Coordinates of C-alpha atoms in Angstrom, one line a residue:
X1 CA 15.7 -23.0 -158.6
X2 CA 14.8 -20.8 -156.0
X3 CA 16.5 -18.9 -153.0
X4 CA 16.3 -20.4 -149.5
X5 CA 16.7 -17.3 -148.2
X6 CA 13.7 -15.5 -145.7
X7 CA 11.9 -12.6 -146.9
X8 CA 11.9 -9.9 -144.2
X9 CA 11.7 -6.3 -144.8
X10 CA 15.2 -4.1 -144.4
X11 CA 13.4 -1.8 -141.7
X12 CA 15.5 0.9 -139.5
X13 CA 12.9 -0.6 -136.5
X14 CA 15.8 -2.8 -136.5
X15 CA 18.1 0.1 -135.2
X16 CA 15.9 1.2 -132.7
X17 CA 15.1 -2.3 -131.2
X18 CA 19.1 -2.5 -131.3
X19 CA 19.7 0.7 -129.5
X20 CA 17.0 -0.2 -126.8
X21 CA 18.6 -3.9 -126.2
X22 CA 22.7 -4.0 -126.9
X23 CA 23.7 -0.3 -126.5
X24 CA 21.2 1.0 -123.9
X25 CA 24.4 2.4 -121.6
X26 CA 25.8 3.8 -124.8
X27 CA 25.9 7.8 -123.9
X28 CA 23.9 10.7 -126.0
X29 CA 25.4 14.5 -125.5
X30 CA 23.5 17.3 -126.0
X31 CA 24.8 21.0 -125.6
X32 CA 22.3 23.0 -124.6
X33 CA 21.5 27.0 -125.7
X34 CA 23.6 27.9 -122.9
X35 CA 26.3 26.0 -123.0
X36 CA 26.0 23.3 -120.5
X37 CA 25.7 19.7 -121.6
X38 CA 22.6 17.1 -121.1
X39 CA 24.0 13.8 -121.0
X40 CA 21.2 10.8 -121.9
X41 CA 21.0 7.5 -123.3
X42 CA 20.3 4.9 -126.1
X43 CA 18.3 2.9 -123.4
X44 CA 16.6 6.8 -123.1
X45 CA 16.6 7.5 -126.4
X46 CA 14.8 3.8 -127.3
X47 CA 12.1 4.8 -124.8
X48 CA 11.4 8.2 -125.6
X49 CA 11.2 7.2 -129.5
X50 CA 8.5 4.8 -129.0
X51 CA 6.5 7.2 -126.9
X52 CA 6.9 9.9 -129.4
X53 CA 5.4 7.1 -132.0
X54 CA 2.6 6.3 -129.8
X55 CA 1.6 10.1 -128.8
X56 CA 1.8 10.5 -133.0
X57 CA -0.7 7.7 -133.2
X58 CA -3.0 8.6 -130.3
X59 CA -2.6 12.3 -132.1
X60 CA -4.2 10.8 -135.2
X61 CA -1.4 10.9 -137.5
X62 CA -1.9 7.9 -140.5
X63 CA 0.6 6.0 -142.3
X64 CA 2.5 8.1 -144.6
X65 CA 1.8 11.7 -142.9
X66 CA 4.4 13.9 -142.6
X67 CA 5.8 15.5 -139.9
X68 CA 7.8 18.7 -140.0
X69 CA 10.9 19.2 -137.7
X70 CA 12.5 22.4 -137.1
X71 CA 15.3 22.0 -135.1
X72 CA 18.5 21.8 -133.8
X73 CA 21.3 18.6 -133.9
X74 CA 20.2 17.1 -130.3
X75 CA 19.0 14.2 -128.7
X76 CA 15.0 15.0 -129.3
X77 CA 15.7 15.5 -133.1
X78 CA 17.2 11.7 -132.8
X79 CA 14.1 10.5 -131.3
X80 CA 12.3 12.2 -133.4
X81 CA 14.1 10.5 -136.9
X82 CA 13.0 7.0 -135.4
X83 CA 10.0 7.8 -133.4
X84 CA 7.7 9.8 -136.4
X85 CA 8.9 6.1 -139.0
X86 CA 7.7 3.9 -135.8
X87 CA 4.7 5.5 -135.9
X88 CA 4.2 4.6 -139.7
X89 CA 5.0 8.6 -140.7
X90 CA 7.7 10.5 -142.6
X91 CA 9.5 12.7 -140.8
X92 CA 10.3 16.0 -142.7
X93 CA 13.6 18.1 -141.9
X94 CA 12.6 21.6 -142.8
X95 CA 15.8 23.9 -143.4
X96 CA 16.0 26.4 -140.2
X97 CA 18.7 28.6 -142.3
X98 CA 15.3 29.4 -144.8
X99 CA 13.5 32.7 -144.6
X100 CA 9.6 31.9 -143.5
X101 CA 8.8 32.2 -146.5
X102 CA 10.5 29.4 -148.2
X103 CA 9.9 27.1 -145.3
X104 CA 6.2 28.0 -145.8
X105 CA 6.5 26.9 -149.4
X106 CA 8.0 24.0 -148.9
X107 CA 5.8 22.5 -145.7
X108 CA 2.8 23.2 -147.4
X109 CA 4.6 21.5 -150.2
X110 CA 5.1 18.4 -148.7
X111 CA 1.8 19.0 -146.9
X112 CA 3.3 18.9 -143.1
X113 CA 0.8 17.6 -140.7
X114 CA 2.2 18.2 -137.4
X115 CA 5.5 20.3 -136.3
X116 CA 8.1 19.4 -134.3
X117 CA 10.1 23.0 -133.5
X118 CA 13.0 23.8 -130.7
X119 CA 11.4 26.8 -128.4
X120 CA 14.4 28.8 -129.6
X121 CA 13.1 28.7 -133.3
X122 CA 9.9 30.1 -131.9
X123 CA 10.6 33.2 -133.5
X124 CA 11.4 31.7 -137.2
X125 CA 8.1 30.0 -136.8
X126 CA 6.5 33.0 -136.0
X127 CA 7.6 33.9 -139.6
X128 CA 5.5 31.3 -141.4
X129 CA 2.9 30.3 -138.8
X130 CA -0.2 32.2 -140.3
X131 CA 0.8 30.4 -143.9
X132 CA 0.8 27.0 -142.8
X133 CA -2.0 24.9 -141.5
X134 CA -0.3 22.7 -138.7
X135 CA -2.8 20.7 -137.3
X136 CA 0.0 20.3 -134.0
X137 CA 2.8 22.2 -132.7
X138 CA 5.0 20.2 -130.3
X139 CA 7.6 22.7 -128.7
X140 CA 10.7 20.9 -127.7
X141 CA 12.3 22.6 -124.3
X142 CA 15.9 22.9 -125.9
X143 CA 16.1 26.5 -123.7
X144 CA 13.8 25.0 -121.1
X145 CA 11.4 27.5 -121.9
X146 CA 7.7 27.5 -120.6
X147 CA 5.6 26.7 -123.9
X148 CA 1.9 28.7 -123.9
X149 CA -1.2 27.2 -125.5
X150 CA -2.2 26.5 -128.0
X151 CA 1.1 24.4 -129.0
X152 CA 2.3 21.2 -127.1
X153 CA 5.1 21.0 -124.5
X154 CA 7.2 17.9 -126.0
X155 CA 7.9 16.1 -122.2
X156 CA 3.8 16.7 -121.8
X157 CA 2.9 14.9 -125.5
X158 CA 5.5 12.0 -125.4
X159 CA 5.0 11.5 -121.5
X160 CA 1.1 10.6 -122.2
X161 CA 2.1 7.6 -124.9
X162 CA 1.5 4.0 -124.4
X163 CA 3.9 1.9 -123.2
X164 CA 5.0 -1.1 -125.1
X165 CA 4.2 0.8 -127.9
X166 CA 5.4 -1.7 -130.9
X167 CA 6.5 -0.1 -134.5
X168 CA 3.6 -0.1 -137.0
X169 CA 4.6 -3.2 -139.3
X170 CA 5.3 -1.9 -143.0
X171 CA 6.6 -2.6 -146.5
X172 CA 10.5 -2.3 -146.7
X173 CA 9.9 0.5 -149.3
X174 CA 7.6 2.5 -147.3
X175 CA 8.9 6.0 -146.9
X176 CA 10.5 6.9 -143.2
X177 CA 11.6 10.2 -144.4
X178 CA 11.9 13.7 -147.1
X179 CA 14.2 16.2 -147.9
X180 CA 13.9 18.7 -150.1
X181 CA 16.9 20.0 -152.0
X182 CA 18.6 23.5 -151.3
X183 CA 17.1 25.1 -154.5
X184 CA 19.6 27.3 -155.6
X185 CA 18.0 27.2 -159.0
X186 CA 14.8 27.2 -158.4
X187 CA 12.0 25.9 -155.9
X188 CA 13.5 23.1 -153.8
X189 CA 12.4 19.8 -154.8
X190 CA 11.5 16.7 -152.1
X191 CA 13.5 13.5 -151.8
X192 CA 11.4 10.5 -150.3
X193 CA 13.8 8.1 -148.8
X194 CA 12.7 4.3 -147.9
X195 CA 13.6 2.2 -144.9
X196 CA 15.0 0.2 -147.8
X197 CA 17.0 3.1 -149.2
X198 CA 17.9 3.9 -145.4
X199 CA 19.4 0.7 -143.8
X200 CA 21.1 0.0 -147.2
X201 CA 23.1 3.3 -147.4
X202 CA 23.8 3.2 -143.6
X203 CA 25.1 -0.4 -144.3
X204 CA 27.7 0.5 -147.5
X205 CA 28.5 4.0 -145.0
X206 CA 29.9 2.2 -142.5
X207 CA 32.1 -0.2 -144.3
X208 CA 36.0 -0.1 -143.2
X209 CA 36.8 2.3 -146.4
X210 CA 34.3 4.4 -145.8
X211 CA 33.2 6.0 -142.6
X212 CA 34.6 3.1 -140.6
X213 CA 32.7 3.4 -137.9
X214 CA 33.2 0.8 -135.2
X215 CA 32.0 0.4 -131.4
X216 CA 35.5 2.8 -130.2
X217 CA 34.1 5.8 -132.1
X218 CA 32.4 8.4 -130.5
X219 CA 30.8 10.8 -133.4
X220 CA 30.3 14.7 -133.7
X221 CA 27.8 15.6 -136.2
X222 CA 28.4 19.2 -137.5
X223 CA 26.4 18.6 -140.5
X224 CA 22.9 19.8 -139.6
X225 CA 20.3 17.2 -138.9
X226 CA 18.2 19.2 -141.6
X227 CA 21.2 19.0 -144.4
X228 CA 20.4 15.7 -146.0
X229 CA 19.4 13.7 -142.7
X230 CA 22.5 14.6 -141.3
X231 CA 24.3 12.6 -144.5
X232 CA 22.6 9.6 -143.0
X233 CA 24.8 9.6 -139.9
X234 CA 22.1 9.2 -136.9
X235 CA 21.4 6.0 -138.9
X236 CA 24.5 4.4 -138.8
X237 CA 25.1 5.5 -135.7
X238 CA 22.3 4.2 -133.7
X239 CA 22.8 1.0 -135.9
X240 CA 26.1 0.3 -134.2
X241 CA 25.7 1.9 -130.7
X242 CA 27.9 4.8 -131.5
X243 CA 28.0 7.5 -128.7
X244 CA 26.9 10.7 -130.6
X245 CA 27.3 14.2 -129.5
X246 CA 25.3 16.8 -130.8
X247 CA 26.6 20.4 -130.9
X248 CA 23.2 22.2 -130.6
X249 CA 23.2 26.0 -132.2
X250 CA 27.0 26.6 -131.3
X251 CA 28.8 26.3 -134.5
X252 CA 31.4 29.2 -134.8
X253 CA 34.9 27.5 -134.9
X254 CA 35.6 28.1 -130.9
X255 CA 32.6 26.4 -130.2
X256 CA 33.0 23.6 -131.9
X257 CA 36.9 23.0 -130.4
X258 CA 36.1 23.6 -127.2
X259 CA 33.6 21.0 -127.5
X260 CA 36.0 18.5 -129.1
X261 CA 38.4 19.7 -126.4
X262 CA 35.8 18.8 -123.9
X263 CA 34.1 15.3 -125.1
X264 CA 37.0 13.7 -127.2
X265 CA 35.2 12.6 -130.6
X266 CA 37.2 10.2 -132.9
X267 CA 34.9 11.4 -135.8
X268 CA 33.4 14.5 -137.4
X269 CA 31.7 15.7 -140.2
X270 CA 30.6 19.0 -141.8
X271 CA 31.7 21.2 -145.3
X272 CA 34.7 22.8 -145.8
X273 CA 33.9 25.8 -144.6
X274 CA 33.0 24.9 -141.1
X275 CA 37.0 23.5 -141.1
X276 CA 38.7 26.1 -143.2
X277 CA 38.0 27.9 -140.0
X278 CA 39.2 26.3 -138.0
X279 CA 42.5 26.6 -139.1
X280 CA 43.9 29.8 -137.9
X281 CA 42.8 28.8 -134.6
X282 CA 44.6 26.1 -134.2
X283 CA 47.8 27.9 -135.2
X284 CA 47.2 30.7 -133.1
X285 CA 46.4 29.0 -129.8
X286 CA 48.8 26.0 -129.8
X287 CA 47.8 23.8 -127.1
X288 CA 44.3 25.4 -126.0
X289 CA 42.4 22.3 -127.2
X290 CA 43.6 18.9 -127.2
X291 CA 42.2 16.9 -129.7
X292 CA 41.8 13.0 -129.6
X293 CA 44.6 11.4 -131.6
X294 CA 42.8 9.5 -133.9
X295 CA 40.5 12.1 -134.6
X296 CA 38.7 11.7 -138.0
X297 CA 36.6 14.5 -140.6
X298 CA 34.2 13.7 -143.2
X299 CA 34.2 16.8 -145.1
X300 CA 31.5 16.7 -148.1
X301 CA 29.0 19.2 -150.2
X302 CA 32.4 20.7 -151.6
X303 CA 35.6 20.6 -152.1
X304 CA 38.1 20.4 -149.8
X305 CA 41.6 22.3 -151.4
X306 CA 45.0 19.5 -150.9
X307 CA 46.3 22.3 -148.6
X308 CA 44.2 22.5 -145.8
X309 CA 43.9 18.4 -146.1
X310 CA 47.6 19.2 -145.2
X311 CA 47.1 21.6 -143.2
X312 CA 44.8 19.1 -140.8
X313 CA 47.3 16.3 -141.1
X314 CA 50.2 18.2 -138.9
X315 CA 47.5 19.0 -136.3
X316 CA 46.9 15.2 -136.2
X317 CA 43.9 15.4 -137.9
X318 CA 42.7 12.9 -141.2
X319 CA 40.6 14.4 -143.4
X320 CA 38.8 12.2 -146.3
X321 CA 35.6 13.7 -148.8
X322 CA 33.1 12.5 -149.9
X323 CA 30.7 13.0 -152.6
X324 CA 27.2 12.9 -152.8
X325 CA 23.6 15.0 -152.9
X326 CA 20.2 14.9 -151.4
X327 CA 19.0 12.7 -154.0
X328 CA 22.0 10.0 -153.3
X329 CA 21.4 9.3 -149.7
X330 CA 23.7 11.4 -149.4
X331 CA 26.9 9.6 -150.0
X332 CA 27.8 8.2 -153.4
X333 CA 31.3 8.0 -153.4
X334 CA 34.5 8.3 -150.6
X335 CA 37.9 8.6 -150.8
X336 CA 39.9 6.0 -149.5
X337 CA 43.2 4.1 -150.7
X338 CA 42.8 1.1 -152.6
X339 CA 45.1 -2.1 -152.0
X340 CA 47.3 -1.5 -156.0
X341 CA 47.7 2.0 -153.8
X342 CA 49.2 1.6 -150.8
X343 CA 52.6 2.3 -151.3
X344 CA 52.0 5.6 -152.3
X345 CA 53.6 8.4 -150.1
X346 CA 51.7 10.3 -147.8
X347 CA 52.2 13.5 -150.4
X348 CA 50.2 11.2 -153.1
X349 CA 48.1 10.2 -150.4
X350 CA 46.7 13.3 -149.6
X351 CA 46.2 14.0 -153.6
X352 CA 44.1 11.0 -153.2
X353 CA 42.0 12.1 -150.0
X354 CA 41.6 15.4 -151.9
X355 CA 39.6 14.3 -154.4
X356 CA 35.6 12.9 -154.5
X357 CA 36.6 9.2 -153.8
X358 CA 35.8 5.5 -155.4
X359 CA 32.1 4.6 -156.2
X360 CA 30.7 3.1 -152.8
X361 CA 29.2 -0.7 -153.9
X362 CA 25.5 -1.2 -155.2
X363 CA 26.3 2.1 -156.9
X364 CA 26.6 2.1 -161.4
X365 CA 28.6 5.7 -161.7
X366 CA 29.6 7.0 -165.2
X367 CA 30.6 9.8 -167.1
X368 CA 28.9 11.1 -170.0
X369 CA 30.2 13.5 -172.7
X370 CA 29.0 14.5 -175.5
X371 CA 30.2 11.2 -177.5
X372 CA 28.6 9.2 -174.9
X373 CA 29.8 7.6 -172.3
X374 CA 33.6 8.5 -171.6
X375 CA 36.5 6.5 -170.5
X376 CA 37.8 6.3 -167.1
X377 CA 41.1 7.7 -168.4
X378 CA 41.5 10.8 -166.0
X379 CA 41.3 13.3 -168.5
X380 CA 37.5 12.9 -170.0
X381 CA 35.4 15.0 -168.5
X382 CA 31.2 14.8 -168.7
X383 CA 28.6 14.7 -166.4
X384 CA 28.5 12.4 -163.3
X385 CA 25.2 10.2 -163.4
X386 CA 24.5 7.7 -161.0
X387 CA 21.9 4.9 -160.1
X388 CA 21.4 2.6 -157.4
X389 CA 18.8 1.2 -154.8
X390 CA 19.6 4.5 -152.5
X391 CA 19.4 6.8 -155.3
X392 CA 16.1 8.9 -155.9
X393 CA 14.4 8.0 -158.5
X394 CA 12.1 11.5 -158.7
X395 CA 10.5 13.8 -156.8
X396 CA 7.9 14.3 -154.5
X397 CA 4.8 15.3 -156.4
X398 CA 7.1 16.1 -159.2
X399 CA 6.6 15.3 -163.2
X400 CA 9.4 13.1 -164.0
X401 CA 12.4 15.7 -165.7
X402 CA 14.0 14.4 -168.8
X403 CA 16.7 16.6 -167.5
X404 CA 17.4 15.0 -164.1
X405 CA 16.9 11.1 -165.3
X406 CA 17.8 9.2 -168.3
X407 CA 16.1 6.5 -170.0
X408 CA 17.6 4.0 -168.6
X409 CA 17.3 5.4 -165.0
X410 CA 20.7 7.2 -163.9
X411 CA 20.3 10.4 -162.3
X412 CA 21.7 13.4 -163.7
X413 CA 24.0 15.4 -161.0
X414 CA 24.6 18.1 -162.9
X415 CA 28.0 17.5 -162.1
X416 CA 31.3 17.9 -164.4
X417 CA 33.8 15.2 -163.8
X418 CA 36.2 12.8 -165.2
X419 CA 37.5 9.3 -163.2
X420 CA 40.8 8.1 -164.0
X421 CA 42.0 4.2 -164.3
X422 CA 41.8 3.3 -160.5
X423 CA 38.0 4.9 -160.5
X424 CA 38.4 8.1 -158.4
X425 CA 36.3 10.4 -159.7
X426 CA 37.5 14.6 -159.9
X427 CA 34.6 16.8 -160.1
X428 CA 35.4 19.5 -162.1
X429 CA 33.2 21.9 -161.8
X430 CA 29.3 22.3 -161.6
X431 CA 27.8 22.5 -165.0
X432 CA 26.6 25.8 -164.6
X433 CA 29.7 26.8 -162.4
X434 CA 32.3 25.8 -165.4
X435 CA 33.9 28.9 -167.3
X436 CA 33.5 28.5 -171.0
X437 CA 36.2 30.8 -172.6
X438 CA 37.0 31.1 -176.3
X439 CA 35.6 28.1 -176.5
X440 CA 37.6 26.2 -173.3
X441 CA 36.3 25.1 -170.3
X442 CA 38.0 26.7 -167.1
X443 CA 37.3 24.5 -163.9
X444 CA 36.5 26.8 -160.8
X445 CA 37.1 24.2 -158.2
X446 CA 40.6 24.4 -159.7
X447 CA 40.9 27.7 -159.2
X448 CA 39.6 28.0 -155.7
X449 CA 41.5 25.3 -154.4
X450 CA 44.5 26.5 -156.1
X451 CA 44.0 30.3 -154.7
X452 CA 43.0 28.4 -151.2
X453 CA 46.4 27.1 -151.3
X454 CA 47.7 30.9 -150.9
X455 CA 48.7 32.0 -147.5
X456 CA 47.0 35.2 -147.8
X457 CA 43.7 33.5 -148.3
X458 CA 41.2 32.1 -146.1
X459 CA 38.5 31.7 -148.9
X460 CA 37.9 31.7 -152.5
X461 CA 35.3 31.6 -154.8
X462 CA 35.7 32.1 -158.6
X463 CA 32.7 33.0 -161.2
X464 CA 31.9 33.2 -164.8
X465 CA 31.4 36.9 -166.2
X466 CA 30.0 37.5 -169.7
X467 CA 33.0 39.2 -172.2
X468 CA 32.6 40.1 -175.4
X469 CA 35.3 38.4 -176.9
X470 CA 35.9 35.3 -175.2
X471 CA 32.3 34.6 -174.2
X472 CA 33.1 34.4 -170.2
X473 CA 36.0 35.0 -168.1
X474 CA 37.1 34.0 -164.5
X475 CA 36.5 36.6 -161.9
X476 CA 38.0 35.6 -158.7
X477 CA 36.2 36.7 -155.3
X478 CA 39.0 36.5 -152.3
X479 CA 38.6 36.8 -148.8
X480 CA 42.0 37.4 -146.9
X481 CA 43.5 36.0 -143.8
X482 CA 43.3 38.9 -140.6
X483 CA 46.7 41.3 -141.6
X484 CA 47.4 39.8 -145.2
X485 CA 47.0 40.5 -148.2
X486 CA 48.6 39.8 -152.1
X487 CA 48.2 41.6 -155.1
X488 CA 46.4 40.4 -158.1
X489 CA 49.9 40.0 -159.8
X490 CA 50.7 37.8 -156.7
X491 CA 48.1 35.9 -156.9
X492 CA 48.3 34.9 -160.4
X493 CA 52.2 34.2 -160.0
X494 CA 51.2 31.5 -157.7
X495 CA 48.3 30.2 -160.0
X496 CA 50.9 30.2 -163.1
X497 CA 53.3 27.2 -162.1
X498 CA 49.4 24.7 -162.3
X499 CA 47.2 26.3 -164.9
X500 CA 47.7 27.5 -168.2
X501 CA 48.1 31.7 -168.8
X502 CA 44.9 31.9 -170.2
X503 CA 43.0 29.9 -167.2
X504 CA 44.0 33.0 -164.8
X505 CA 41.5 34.9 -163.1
X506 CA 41.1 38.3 -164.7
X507 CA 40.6 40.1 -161.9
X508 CA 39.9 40.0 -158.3
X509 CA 37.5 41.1 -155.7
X510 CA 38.4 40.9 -152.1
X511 CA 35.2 40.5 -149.9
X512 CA 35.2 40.4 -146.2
X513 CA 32.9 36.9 -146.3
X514 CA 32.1 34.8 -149.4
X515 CA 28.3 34.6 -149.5
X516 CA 27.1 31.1 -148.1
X517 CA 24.1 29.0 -149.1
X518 CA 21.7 27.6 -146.2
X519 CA 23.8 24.7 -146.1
X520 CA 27.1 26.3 -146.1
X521 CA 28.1 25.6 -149.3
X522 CA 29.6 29.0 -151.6
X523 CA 27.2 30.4 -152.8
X524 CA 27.7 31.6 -156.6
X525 CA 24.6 32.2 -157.2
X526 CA 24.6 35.3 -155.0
X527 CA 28.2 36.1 -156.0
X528 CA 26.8 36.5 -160.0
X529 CA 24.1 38.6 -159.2
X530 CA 26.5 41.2 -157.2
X531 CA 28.9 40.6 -160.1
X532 CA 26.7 40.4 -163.7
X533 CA 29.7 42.4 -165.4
X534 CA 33.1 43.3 -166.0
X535 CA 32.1 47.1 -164.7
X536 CA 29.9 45.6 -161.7
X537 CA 33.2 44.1 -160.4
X538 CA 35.3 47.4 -160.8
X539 CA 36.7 46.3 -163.7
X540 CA 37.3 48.6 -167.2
X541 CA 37.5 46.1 -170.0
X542 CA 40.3 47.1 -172.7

């Protein structure tokens, strides 16, 4: 017997044809370098995408070229994410937080036909220009700056593409876009998502448990545009006539509240850091920005600490993780309460929120330890491997890793975790993040979120130095509110009632910023090579 049902292709054509027809009042905000706000919309946005995919075509660019963007969250990067897949291309996000050097490696990497750059990044392309061989540079006028020859004013290019341009037809598994991963340990490597991979993920996103995104939202992407397409947002977004609004290069804390002061999202998303600082903010200037009531975050790409979930929930504000990674789409899992939960307190609720969530559906998740794979019992920890239609399968031009994917096709994260009896999964620790003392593994994230919970402290990041005796010990690197301060005794006393004696920091370093990564994330990496011993760190060993 065989199905009766029609073979089309999963295509996100589908969104823009959508956008263009139901939503085409919807509003698109865009704050501009200085400030001010450029209202457009999805009827605009429809328009302008299909005239970016026919000046591509009249440009010569063939099915499956890549196009480099470098820019900014705002409304020409949207057109751009549909536009370049309408015109049978990949679009390619290029990290704008890179030195030129690494964004040189990586374009010619993924061997970058054509750029699409914001005149403000001018000068970072400056950086790089001489290394790679861009055939076209289209200059978007995010500043409203004149753009000189030889590179392409965006308005000029897009305003001399057919209309009626229709969407090149294609294969649902032909690639739309890439990404290539942050690289912390080592060259960045390309993800190659699908319009398959793409309408599916944008699909499971949106579910009521998960982003719950519905027709009343209005959504503020923090998350950069370049940082795993945005987590997939613009997709699910423009699938259900959302109203987005994009906050440009203004991303300090004040910014970003006076912006939800001024447009009222329901929804947000970005890592911890961007709300950790939020926080004294909004208890120093009580009443400066009214938030919308039903405000929601998405806070992913680390872990949130219980207290500043807390912290959120008496300014009205829900915050709920996720987890995920470039190669996942990005989301693999969300924290929501299950029905056999919902008579849990809202103190056990927030446990719940606080950790990496249930496995979103279409997804096989497991743990494995060194036995294999390990129970969902709460307490077995191994790494997190995953598979599924929106998880990569490889890399761009990359040799298939024994390391990164078993035999039977999960993908390593690289992640330590366990997931207890309802399935919400607890990362632990990054495998190479994990403290391994006398022969015991000491969780960092524990000991961040657990220092985070201090009033004294706005951040904390804890690392792994070498010791002769135990192998490694946790050094703790603390940056303090403006006029506190603890002592390391302090500290530890409020550690002691959660973690065993020997699962104490050592010692501490107090720095006036933890060192970020180009997505935001802490960057360890950077912390262990200012701190590569006891005696680097200030410390005498007995």
């Amino acid at each position: 017997m065989r199905s009766t049902m029609q073979r089309v292709p999963l295509s996100i054509h589908n969104f823009l044809t959508r956008a263009g027809t139901l939503y085409r009042g919807v509003e698109l905000v865009s704050r501009l370098p200085d400030k001010s706000v450029k209202r457009t919309t999805y009827g605009q946005f429809h328009d302008r995408a299909l005239a970016l995919a026919a000046a591509l075509v009249g440009a010569g660019l063939k099915r499956g070229d890549r196009v480099a963007t470098l820019c900014w969250n705002h409304h020409w990067h949207l057109e751009a994410y549909f536009g370049i897949p309408a015109a049978g291309g990949v679009m390619h996000t290029l990290n704008l937080r890179l030195s030129g050097d690494e964004i040189a490696w990586i374009a010619n990497h993924a061997r970058d036909r054509f750029l699409i750059v914001d005149d403000i990044l001018l000068p970072l392309y400056e950086q790089f220009r001489d290394k790679v061989p861009f055939e076209k540079v289209i200059v978007v006028p995010f500043a409203g700056a004149p753009v000189a020859g030889p590179m392409l004013d965006y308005e000029a290019f897009i305003a001399g593409g057919a209309a009626g341009f229709v969407p090149l037809a294609h294969d649902e598994d032909d690639p739309i876009a890439m990404c290539y991963t942050s690289g912390t340990t080592g060259r960045p490597k390309g993800v190659v998502y699908s319009h398959r991979s793409t309408v599916l993920h944008s699909l499971v996103a949106s579910l009521p448990d998960h982003w719950g995104f519905s027709g009343r939202d209005s959504v503020l992407p923090v998350t950069p545009m370049f940082h795993a397409n945005c987590w997939g947002v613009p997709y699910a977004a423009v699938m259900m006539g959302i109203k987005l609004i994009f906050p440009g290069p203004h991303l300090h804390a004040e910014d970003l509240l006076d912006l939800f002061h001024a447009e009222q999202p329901t929804y947000s998303l970005g890592v911890p850091t961007i709300w950790l600082s939020m926080i004294p903010l909004l208890e120093a200037n009580d009443g400066r920005w009214k938030l919308h009531p039903d405000l929601r975050t998405l806070v992913g790409g680390a872990a949130m600490p219980e207290a500043a979930i807390r912290k959120f929930a008496e300014f009205g504000i829900a915050v709920a993780q996720g987890w995920g990674m470039t190669e996942t789409s990005p989301m693999a899992s969300m924290a929501y309460i299950k029905p056999e939960l919902q008579h849990l307190d809202a103190s056990a609720r927030v446990a719940r929120y606080a950790c990496a969530g249930v496995p979103t559906p279409v997804m096989d998740i497991r743990i494995m330890g060194d036995a294999g794979v390990a129970p969902w019992d709460g307490r077995t920890t191994g790494e997190l491997q995953v598979r599924g239609p929106y998880i990569t399968g490889g890399y761009h031009e990359v040799p298939t890793d024994p390391e990164k994917f078993t035999d039977d096709g999960f993908l390593r994260t690289g992640d330590v975790a366990s997931i207890d009896e309802h399935g919400y999964i607890r990362i632990a620790d990054r495998t190479k993040d994990l403290v391994k003392s006398g022969g015991e593994w000491i969780s960092s994230v524990d000991l961040e979120n657990a220092l985070m919970a201090h009033p004294a402290i706005a951040e904390a990041a804890v690392i792994a130095v070498p010791h002769p005796r135990w192998t490694e010990r946790p050094l703790a690197c603390v940056v303090f509110r403006q006029g506190r301060s603890a002592t390391p005794a302090e500290l530890n006393a409020h550690l002691a009632p959660g973690l065993a004696k020997w699962q104490l920091p050592d010692a501490y370093v107090v720095l006036p910023a933890i060192p970020r990564t180009s997505t935001g994330k802490f960057w360890k990496m950077k912390l262990r090579e200012m701190y590569p011993s006891w005696e680097a760190a200030g410390v005498r060993l007995a």
